[in-house]
Every structure is written in C-alpha cells, then in structure tokens.
Amino acid sequence: MRPTNSGGGRSPKRKKIERAPTDIQSLEHDILCIIFSFLSLFDLVRCSVVCKSWNAIINRSKLLQLLYYKLQRNSEGLSSVSTSLEQSLRIYLEQLAMKHHRLSLIDGPFQIEQWKGHSAGVDQCRMKMGLVLTGVGDKVMRLWSLESYKCIEEYSVPDKVSLVDFDFDESKIVGLVGTRICIWRRNGSRSIFPSHEGTFPKGLCMRYFDPEAIVGCEDGAVRVFDMYSRTCSRIIRMHAAPVTSLCLSDDQLIISGSSLGSITISGLLSDQRVTTLRRTDCTGIRTLCFNAVSHKLFAGTTAGFVSCWDIRYENYRPYFLVYCFIFNYQT
C-alpha cells in the first residue's frame, strides 16, 4: 500500500537539481579531439590559433598532419607518409590561406568608404580614437572624423622642410619634419625641437608613445626624444641598414624593420635587443603593424608580401600570408 498524506494536501515536490551549463573550457581532451576531427583543414588551422590550450591539443594529437596526409592519400594515392610532410603541409596551408582570402575578396560582403582628402596624393595615415590623420604629400595634415568623414582640424607644415612621418594622441600631433621633431597642439599652437648637429641624422620613420618620440634613422639606429626636455635621451642600435619602419607595443618594446628585410625587437627602457626575427627573403620592410591582443606582428615588404609572427614564441607563420594585403599593394 502507498503511504497516505496525513495532511490531506498534495505530496511535496522534489527539488530540481540545477546544473551549470557546460562550456567549451570544461570539455576533456579526448572530446575536443573528436570535435576537431570533424573540421576541415582550414577550420582546424583557425582553431589552432584561438588559444594556447587548443593549439596544444591539436599539435599533440597531430590532427593537422593526419588530415593533410589523408587528403594527399586520397588525391594522389600515396601509400606511405612523405619524409617532407611538415614542409609540404606548410606550403599547402599557405596556398590554402591565399585561396580563402582571395575568394573572400571576390564573394564576401564588404563596404568601402572613400572621399577626397588632399589635392595631392598622401603617403601616410594614422587611425586612432575614431579619427584619421592624413598627410605627407603636400604641406598640410588633416584630421578626419570616421563618423562624418569631415575634416575637423588642419595643420600646416613649416616651409622649406618636408614632413616625413607623424603620430598623434588626444591633445597633440607629433611629426618628423626634416631632421627635427615638430609638435602641433590641438589648440592651434606649434613648436619645433631645436636641431643638434651630429646627433640626429636623416630620419625615415617615427612613432610617438607619450612622453617620447621614437625616430628610425638612416644610420640603422633608433633615437628616443624626450618630449619635455626636448633632447635625445637614448640611442639604440637596431640594424646595420636604414630603419624604414617602426611600431611600439604596450609593454615598452620597439619593433623596427630595415631596408635589408631584418626585423629587430628591443626594449624601450632597457635599450637591450630582445630578438631578431628571421625572414624567408631579403626584400626591405615597408611597414609594420602589431596587434596587442593576439600578439601578432605583421610586416609588409617592398615586394608586396605580408608575413606574420607570433612574438610570444617568435614563430614565423607563412600560412598566415594574407592575400588581401598583396592585393592592396598591387592596386
């Protein structure tokens, strides 16, 4: 017989056990391997750069190598693993990345905003805080709003000198003018650093990280100028060739590229060289861009190619060769 409820009411309900939802981080190694095994080769490569744990799982399981071997065996009838599997996999991934980026340019939705900014062509632009600063090509720099595409401020370049490079922040524009550093205040005033003969050879590029302006020079050195004392505070030897491009990281690192194709990373505070990145060709470095979130360093060369490194591991990743950058350079 079933027990009766002496109170005459309904039987008490059982409490539901609430469990926290399962997320991707709580999955075990074997389960993630099974999930990754269903992906295509291109998607598996993309997963390998999501985080360190995924990269370690994919590398330890050799999923990339196994999937590539399977594709090659199906297409070419291979009976044994090639001795140059790693090299052929790298080449294949590079070609695959270029193909995907090319197709995304052709078929993918994108929007281009274009407006007339200068009477002459401009060679430089900087984008920060929803603003774009353009110049180097005529005697004026213009600051544009990315919301309205209207010029909100204009700065004239001193006569008889050329504007080489520039950078800006919330309150000022810092420019490399001839062999001097020039400051344009957002309130309209302008001041120029005094020239010191013999300490400032021809500068080719510049970046600004308050309170210092970093100038890459023709003699292969980087000169650091203090914005308050208006003097050269440090000289850092970076290359045996002219420094053609610069970028700065949030953790006080100077990344410089040379006309011979070398890329060197040095400390801004310690003046010590951290490392030199190796390249696969000897074309000059035209531009550098560092992403502080992904720790990826992109280098554009004079030949029109872009290479990528993860500076946490100093690994050069040729399969990240981005076709859209090649496309932009050639057009």
Short mmCIF file of C-alpha atoms in Angstrom, two decimals:
data_model
loop_
_atom_site.label_atom_id
_atom_site.label_comp_id
_atom_site.label_asym_id
_atom_site.label_seq_id
_atom_site.Cartn_x
_atom_site.Cartn_y
_atom_site.Cartn_z
CA MET A 1 0.00 0.00 0.00
CA ARG A 2 1.10 3.55 -0.77
CA PRO A 3 1.61 5.83 2.23
CA THR A 4 -1.11 8.37 2.66
CA ASN A 5 -0.63 12.06 3.16
CA SER A 6 -1.89 12.72 6.65
CA GLY A 7 -2.13 16.41 5.99
CA GLY A 8 -4.58 15.89 3.18
CA GLY A 9 -2.59 18.07 0.83
CA ARG A 10 -0.51 17.34 -2.20
CA SER A 11 2.64 15.31 -1.89
CA PRO A 12 5.78 17.51 -1.67
CA LYS A 13 7.56 18.13 -4.97
CA ARG A 14 11.09 17.01 -5.43
CA LYS A 15 13.63 19.78 -5.76
CA LYS A 16 15.18 20.09 -9.17
CA ILE A 17 18.93 19.85 -9.23
CA GLU A 18 20.25 22.79 -11.22
CA ARG A 19 23.45 22.13 -13.09
CA ALA A 20 25.73 24.76 -14.50
CA PRO A 21 25.73 24.80 -18.32
CA THR A 22 28.65 23.04 -19.94
CA ASP A 23 31.06 25.33 -21.77
CA ILE A 24 33.87 24.56 -24.17
CA GLN A 25 36.51 25.00 -21.49
CA SER A 26 35.09 22.16 -19.39
CA LEU A 27 35.36 19.56 -22.16
CA GLU A 28 38.04 16.93 -21.82
CA HIS A 29 40.98 16.47 -24.17
CA ASP A 30 39.52 13.41 -25.91
CA ILE A 31 36.15 15.07 -26.53
CA LEU A 32 37.82 18.13 -28.06
CA CYS A 33 39.89 15.86 -30.30
CA ILE A 34 36.71 14.18 -31.55
CA ILE A 35 35.12 17.58 -32.27
CA PHE A 36 38.24 18.85 -34.05
CA SER A 37 38.39 15.68 -36.18
CA PHE A 38 35.14 16.69 -37.93
CA LEU A 39 36.59 20.03 -39.12
CA SER A 40 38.12 20.84 -42.46
CA LEU A 41 41.83 21.56 -42.70
CA PHE A 42 41.34 25.31 -42.96
CA ASP A 43 38.96 25.46 -40.00
CA LEU A 44 41.33 23.30 -37.96
CA VAL A 45 44.15 25.76 -38.60
CA ARG A 46 41.92 28.61 -37.45
CA CYS A 47 41.09 26.68 -34.25
CA SER A 48 44.79 26.14 -33.58
CA VAL A 49 45.30 29.90 -33.11
CA VAL A 50 42.27 30.52 -30.87
CA CYS A 51 44.13 29.85 -27.60
CA LYS A 52 47.15 28.05 -26.20
CA SER A 53 45.17 25.06 -24.93
CA TRP A 54 43.54 24.36 -28.31
CA ASN A 55 46.87 24.80 -30.05
CA ALA A 56 48.49 22.31 -27.69
CA ILE A 57 45.70 19.74 -28.19
CA ILE A 58 45.86 19.99 -31.99
CA ASN A 59 49.66 19.82 -32.04
CA ARG A 60 49.93 16.90 -29.60
CA SER A 61 47.27 14.94 -31.47
CA LYS A 62 48.89 15.74 -34.83
CA LEU A 63 45.44 16.36 -36.28
CA LEU A 64 46.75 18.73 -38.95
CA GLN A 65 49.33 16.23 -40.15
CA LEU A 66 46.83 13.34 -40.16
CA LEU A 67 44.18 15.29 -42.04
CA TYR A 68 46.70 16.55 -44.60
CA TYR A 69 48.06 13.03 -45.09
CA LYS A 70 44.52 11.74 -45.61
CA LEU A 71 43.81 14.40 -48.23
CA GLN A 72 47.06 13.69 -50.05
CA ARG A 73 46.50 9.93 -49.96
CA ASN A 74 43.00 10.29 -51.39
CA SER A 75 44.10 12.64 -54.17
CA GLU A 76 47.46 11.11 -55.10
CA GLY A 77 47.17 7.52 -53.89
CA LEU A 78 50.12 7.76 -51.50
CA SER A 79 50.91 4.55 -49.67
CA SER A 80 53.37 5.94 -47.12
CA VAL A 81 53.97 9.19 -45.30
CA SER A 82 56.33 11.50 -47.12
CA THR A 83 59.56 12.39 -45.37
CA SER A 84 58.92 16.07 -46.11
CA LEU A 85 55.41 16.07 -44.65
CA GLU A 86 55.98 19.12 -42.43
CA GLN A 87 57.39 21.20 -45.28
CA SER A 88 54.68 20.20 -47.74
CA LEU A 89 52.00 20.84 -45.10
CA ARG A 90 53.33 24.37 -44.56
CA ILE A 91 53.28 25.10 -48.30
CA TYR A 92 49.79 23.65 -48.64
CA LEU A 93 48.46 25.77 -45.75
CA GLU A 94 49.98 28.89 -47.27
CA GLN A 95 48.28 28.23 -50.60
CA LEU A 96 45.00 27.40 -48.83
CA ALA A 97 45.06 30.65 -46.87
CA MET A 98 45.72 32.68 -50.01
CA LYS A 99 42.84 30.93 -51.79
CA HIS A 100 40.38 31.65 -48.95
CA HIS A 101 41.38 35.30 -48.70
CA ARG A 102 41.14 35.71 -52.47
CA LEU A 103 37.64 34.22 -52.51
CA SER A 104 36.56 36.41 -49.60
CA LEU A 105 37.58 39.48 -51.59
CA ILE A 106 35.59 38.30 -54.59
CA ASP A 107 32.47 36.91 -52.91
CA GLY A 108 32.47 38.31 -49.38
CA PRO A 109 30.37 41.36 -48.44
CA PHE A 110 32.44 44.45 -47.71
CA GLN A 111 31.91 48.18 -47.84
CA ILE A 112 34.41 50.81 -48.97
CA GLU A 113 34.18 54.42 -47.87
CA GLN A 114 36.16 56.86 -50.00
CA TRP A 115 36.46 60.63 -50.06
CA LYS A 116 38.76 63.31 -51.46
CA GLY A 117 41.16 64.37 -48.72
CA HIS A 118 44.05 66.24 -50.38
CA SER A 119 44.84 67.90 -53.66
CA ALA A 120 47.99 65.76 -53.91
CA GLY A 121 48.47 62.10 -53.08
CA VAL A 122 49.22 61.26 -49.45
CA ASP A 123 51.72 58.65 -48.28
CA GLN A 124 50.79 58.28 -44.61
CA CYS A 125 47.73 57.98 -42.43
CA ARG A 126 47.18 57.12 -38.77
CA MET A 127 43.90 55.97 -37.22
CA LYS A 128 43.06 56.28 -33.50
CA MET A 129 40.03 57.00 -31.36
CA GLY A 130 37.65 57.20 -34.33
CA LEU A 131 39.89 59.72 -36.09
CA VAL A 132 42.16 59.51 -39.13
CA LEU A 133 45.16 61.78 -39.64
CA THR A 134 46.41 62.06 -43.23
CA GLY A 135 49.38 63.82 -44.77
CA VAL A 136 52.90 63.53 -46.25
CA GLY A 137 52.50 64.55 -49.85
CA ASP A 138 51.64 68.22 -49.54
CA LYS A 139 52.16 70.94 -46.94
CA VAL A 140 49.15 70.14 -44.79
CA MET A 141 47.89 67.43 -42.44
CA ARG A 142 44.17 66.88 -41.95
CA LEU A 143 42.33 65.18 -39.10
CA TRP A 144 39.10 63.43 -40.18
CA SER A 145 36.11 62.07 -38.29
CA LEU A 146 35.26 58.47 -39.19
CA GLU A 147 31.60 59.12 -38.37
CA SER A 148 31.01 62.09 -40.68
CA TYR A 149 34.10 61.79 -42.95
CA LYS A 150 34.57 65.53 -42.49
CA CYS A 151 37.81 67.37 -41.80
CA ILE A 152 37.68 68.63 -38.22
CA GLU A 153 41.22 70.08 -37.95
CA GLU A 154 44.02 71.11 -40.28
CA TYR A 155 47.73 71.60 -39.58
CA SER A 156 50.24 73.31 -41.86
CA VAL A 157 53.81 72.06 -42.34
CA PRO A 158 56.69 74.59 -42.00
CA ASP A 159 58.07 75.92 -45.28
CA LYS A 160 61.32 74.63 -46.78
CA VAL A 161 61.09 71.31 -44.92
CA SER A 162 59.38 68.04 -45.72
CA LEU A 163 57.06 66.05 -43.46
CA VAL A 164 58.44 62.51 -43.20
CA ASP A 165 56.13 60.82 -40.70
CA PHE A 166 53.71 61.63 -37.86
CA ASP A 167 51.65 60.28 -34.98
CA PHE A 168 49.02 61.74 -32.66
CA ASP A 169 47.06 61.39 -29.43
CA GLU A 170 44.18 63.22 -27.73
CA SER A 171 45.99 66.55 -27.33
CA LYS A 172 48.71 66.89 -29.96
CA ILE A 173 50.21 65.91 -33.30
CA VAL A 174 53.88 64.87 -33.31
CA GLY A 175 55.66 64.99 -36.65
CA LEU A 176 59.10 64.23 -38.06
CA VAL A 177 59.94 67.31 -40.13
CA GLY A 178 63.31 67.15 -41.87
CA THR A 179 65.76 66.49 -39.01
CA ARG A 180 63.54 67.91 -36.29
CA ILE A 181 60.58 66.92 -34.16
CA CYS A 182 57.59 69.23 -34.51
CA ILE A 183 54.58 69.40 -32.17
CA TRP A 184 51.17 70.72 -33.17
CA ARG A 185 48.84 71.33 -30.24
CA ARG A 186 45.17 70.65 -30.81
CA ASN A 187 44.55 74.27 -29.74
CA GLY A 188 46.46 75.54 -32.78
CA SER A 189 49.96 76.35 -31.43
CA ARG A 190 53.08 74.79 -32.92
CA SER A 191 56.62 74.26 -31.62
CA ILE A 192 59.78 72.67 -33.07
CA PHE A 193 62.58 70.88 -31.26
CA PRO A 194 65.99 72.59 -31.59
CA SER A 195 68.35 70.94 -34.08
CA HIS A 196 71.50 69.30 -32.68
CA GLU A 197 74.08 68.76 -35.40
CA GLY A 198 75.64 65.31 -35.36
CA THR A 199 73.04 63.67 -33.09
CA PHE A 200 70.11 63.46 -35.48
CA PRO A 201 70.89 62.10 -38.95
CA LYS A 202 68.18 61.71 -41.53
CA GLY A 203 65.03 60.17 -40.05
CA LEU A 204 62.89 57.82 -42.14
CA CYS A 205 60.04 56.91 -39.77
CA MET A 206 58.61 57.89 -36.39
CA ARG A 207 56.25 56.73 -33.66
CA TYR A 208 55.04 58.54 -30.56
CA PHE A 209 54.45 56.98 -27.16
CA ASP A 210 53.86 59.65 -24.54
CA PRO A 211 56.15 61.20 -23.38
CA GLU A 212 58.68 60.05 -26.02
CA ALA A 213 59.04 60.26 -29.79
CA ILE A 214 60.95 57.35 -31.37
CA VAL A 215 62.68 58.05 -34.70
CA GLY A 216 64.15 55.43 -37.02
CA CYS A 217 67.24 56.84 -38.74
CA GLU A 218 69.28 56.23 -41.86
CA ASP A 219 72.30 55.01 -39.88
CA GLY A 220 70.36 51.98 -38.54
CA ALA A 221 69.79 53.42 -35.07
CA VAL A 222 66.61 54.41 -33.27
CA ARG A 223 66.70 57.70 -31.38
CA VAL A 224 64.38 58.37 -28.46
CA PHE A 225 63.44 62.01 -27.85
CA ASP A 226 62.01 63.19 -24.57
CA MET A 227 59.05 65.49 -25.23
CA TYR A 228 59.57 67.52 -22.04
CA SER A 229 63.31 68.16 -22.11
CA ARG A 230 63.28 68.27 -25.94
CA THR A 231 66.53 66.36 -26.16
CA CYS A 232 67.65 62.96 -27.43
CA SER A 233 67.62 60.75 -24.34
CA ARG A 234 68.76 57.43 -25.86
CA ILE A 235 70.29 55.98 -29.00
CA ILE A 236 69.51 52.30 -29.65
CA ARG A 237 71.46 50.42 -32.30
CA MET A 238 68.96 48.25 -34.17
CA HIS A 239 70.25 47.44 -37.67
CA ALA A 240 73.23 47.67 -39.97
CA ALA A 241 70.93 49.23 -42.59
CA PRO A 242 68.47 52.18 -42.53
CA VAL A 243 65.44 51.79 -40.27
CA THR A 244 62.45 52.06 -42.60
CA SER A 245 59.51 51.24 -40.30
CA LEU A 246 58.62 51.26 -36.61
CA CYS A 247 55.86 50.14 -34.28
CA LEU A 248 55.52 50.07 -30.50
CA SER A 249 53.93 47.58 -28.13
CA ASP A 250 52.11 48.31 -24.90
CA ASP A 251 54.82 46.56 -22.88
CA GLN A 252 57.58 49.01 -23.88
CA LEU A 253 59.02 47.18 -26.88
CA ILE A 254 60.33 48.86 -30.03
CA ILE A 255 59.86 46.80 -33.20
CA SER A 256 61.84 48.05 -36.20
CA GLY A 257 62.27 46.93 -39.79
CA SER A 258 65.20 47.70 -42.08
CA SER A 259 65.76 48.22 -45.79
CA LEU A 260 67.52 44.81 -45.90
CA GLY A 261 64.48 42.93 -44.58
CA SER A 262 65.52 42.31 -40.98
CA ILE A 263 63.15 42.92 -38.03
CA THR A 264 64.54 43.63 -34.56
CA ILE A 265 62.75 43.90 -31.22
CA SER A 266 64.37 45.94 -28.43
CA GLY A 267 63.34 47.24 -25.04
CA LEU A 268 62.42 50.91 -24.85
CA LEU A 269 63.51 51.25 -21.22
CA SER A 270 66.46 48.86 -21.06
CA ASP A 271 67.84 49.60 -24.55
CA GLN A 272 68.57 45.87 -24.86
CA ARG A 273 67.91 43.92 -28.02
CA VAL A 274 65.34 41.21 -27.30
CA THR A 275 65.46 39.25 -30.54
CA THR A 276 65.84 39.44 -34.30
CA LEU A 277 63.13 37.84 -36.41
CA ARG A 278 64.20 35.79 -39.39
CA ARG A 279 62.63 36.22 -42.79
CA THR A 280 62.48 33.95 -45.82
CA ASP A 281 63.53 36.64 -48.31
CA CYS A 282 65.70 39.76 -48.34
CA THR A 283 63.22 42.38 -49.53
CA GLY A 284 63.01 45.58 -47.49
CA ILE A 285 60.43 46.13 -44.77
CA ARG A 286 57.93 48.79 -45.81
CA THR A 287 55.54 48.81 -42.86
CA LEU A 288 54.94 47.09 -39.51
CA CYS A 289 51.75 46.54 -37.54
CA PHE A 290 51.48 44.92 -34.11
CA ASN A 291 48.23 43.60 -32.63
CA ALA A 292 48.48 43.75 -28.84
CA VAL A 293 45.50 41.40 -28.34
CA SER A 294 46.70 38.49 -30.48
CA HIS A 295 50.45 39.29 -30.11
CA LYS A 296 50.75 39.00 -33.87
CA LEU A 297 53.27 41.12 -35.78
CA PHE A 298 52.57 41.81 -39.47
CA ALA A 299 55.31 43.05 -41.79
CA GLY A 300 54.72 44.41 -45.28
CA THR A 301 57.65 44.23 -47.68
CA THR A 302 58.67 46.29 -50.68
CA ALA A 303 57.89 43.25 -52.86
CA GLY A 304 54.21 43.42 -51.85
CA PHE A 305 54.04 40.49 -49.42
CA VAL A 306 52.90 40.35 -45.82
CA SER A 307 54.37 37.99 -43.23
CA CYS A 308 53.17 37.25 -39.71
CA TRP A 309 54.87 36.28 -36.45
CA ASP A 310 53.57 35.41 -33.03
CA ILE A 311 56.15 37.27 -30.94
CA ARG A 312 55.28 35.24 -27.85
CA TYR A 313 57.01 32.29 -29.48
CA GLU A 314 58.97 34.11 -32.20
CA ASN A 315 57.43 31.70 -34.70
CA TYR A 316 57.14 32.77 -38.31
CA ARG A 317 53.85 31.52 -39.73
CA PRO A 318 53.92 31.60 -43.55
CA TYR A 319 50.41 30.17 -43.86
CA PHE A 320 49.14 33.46 -42.47
CA LEU A 321 50.28 35.14 -45.68
CA VAL A 322 47.29 37.39 -46.28
CA TYR A 323 46.32 37.74 -49.91
CA CYS A 324 44.25 40.87 -49.34
CA PHE A 325 47.41 42.78 -48.37
CA ILE A 326 49.12 41.64 -51.56
CA PHE A 327 46.03 42.73 -53.45
CA ASN A 328 46.07 46.17 -51.84
CA TYR A 329 49.75 46.71 -52.55
CA GLN A 330 49.46 45.74 -56.18
CA THR A 331 46.48 48.01 -56.77
#
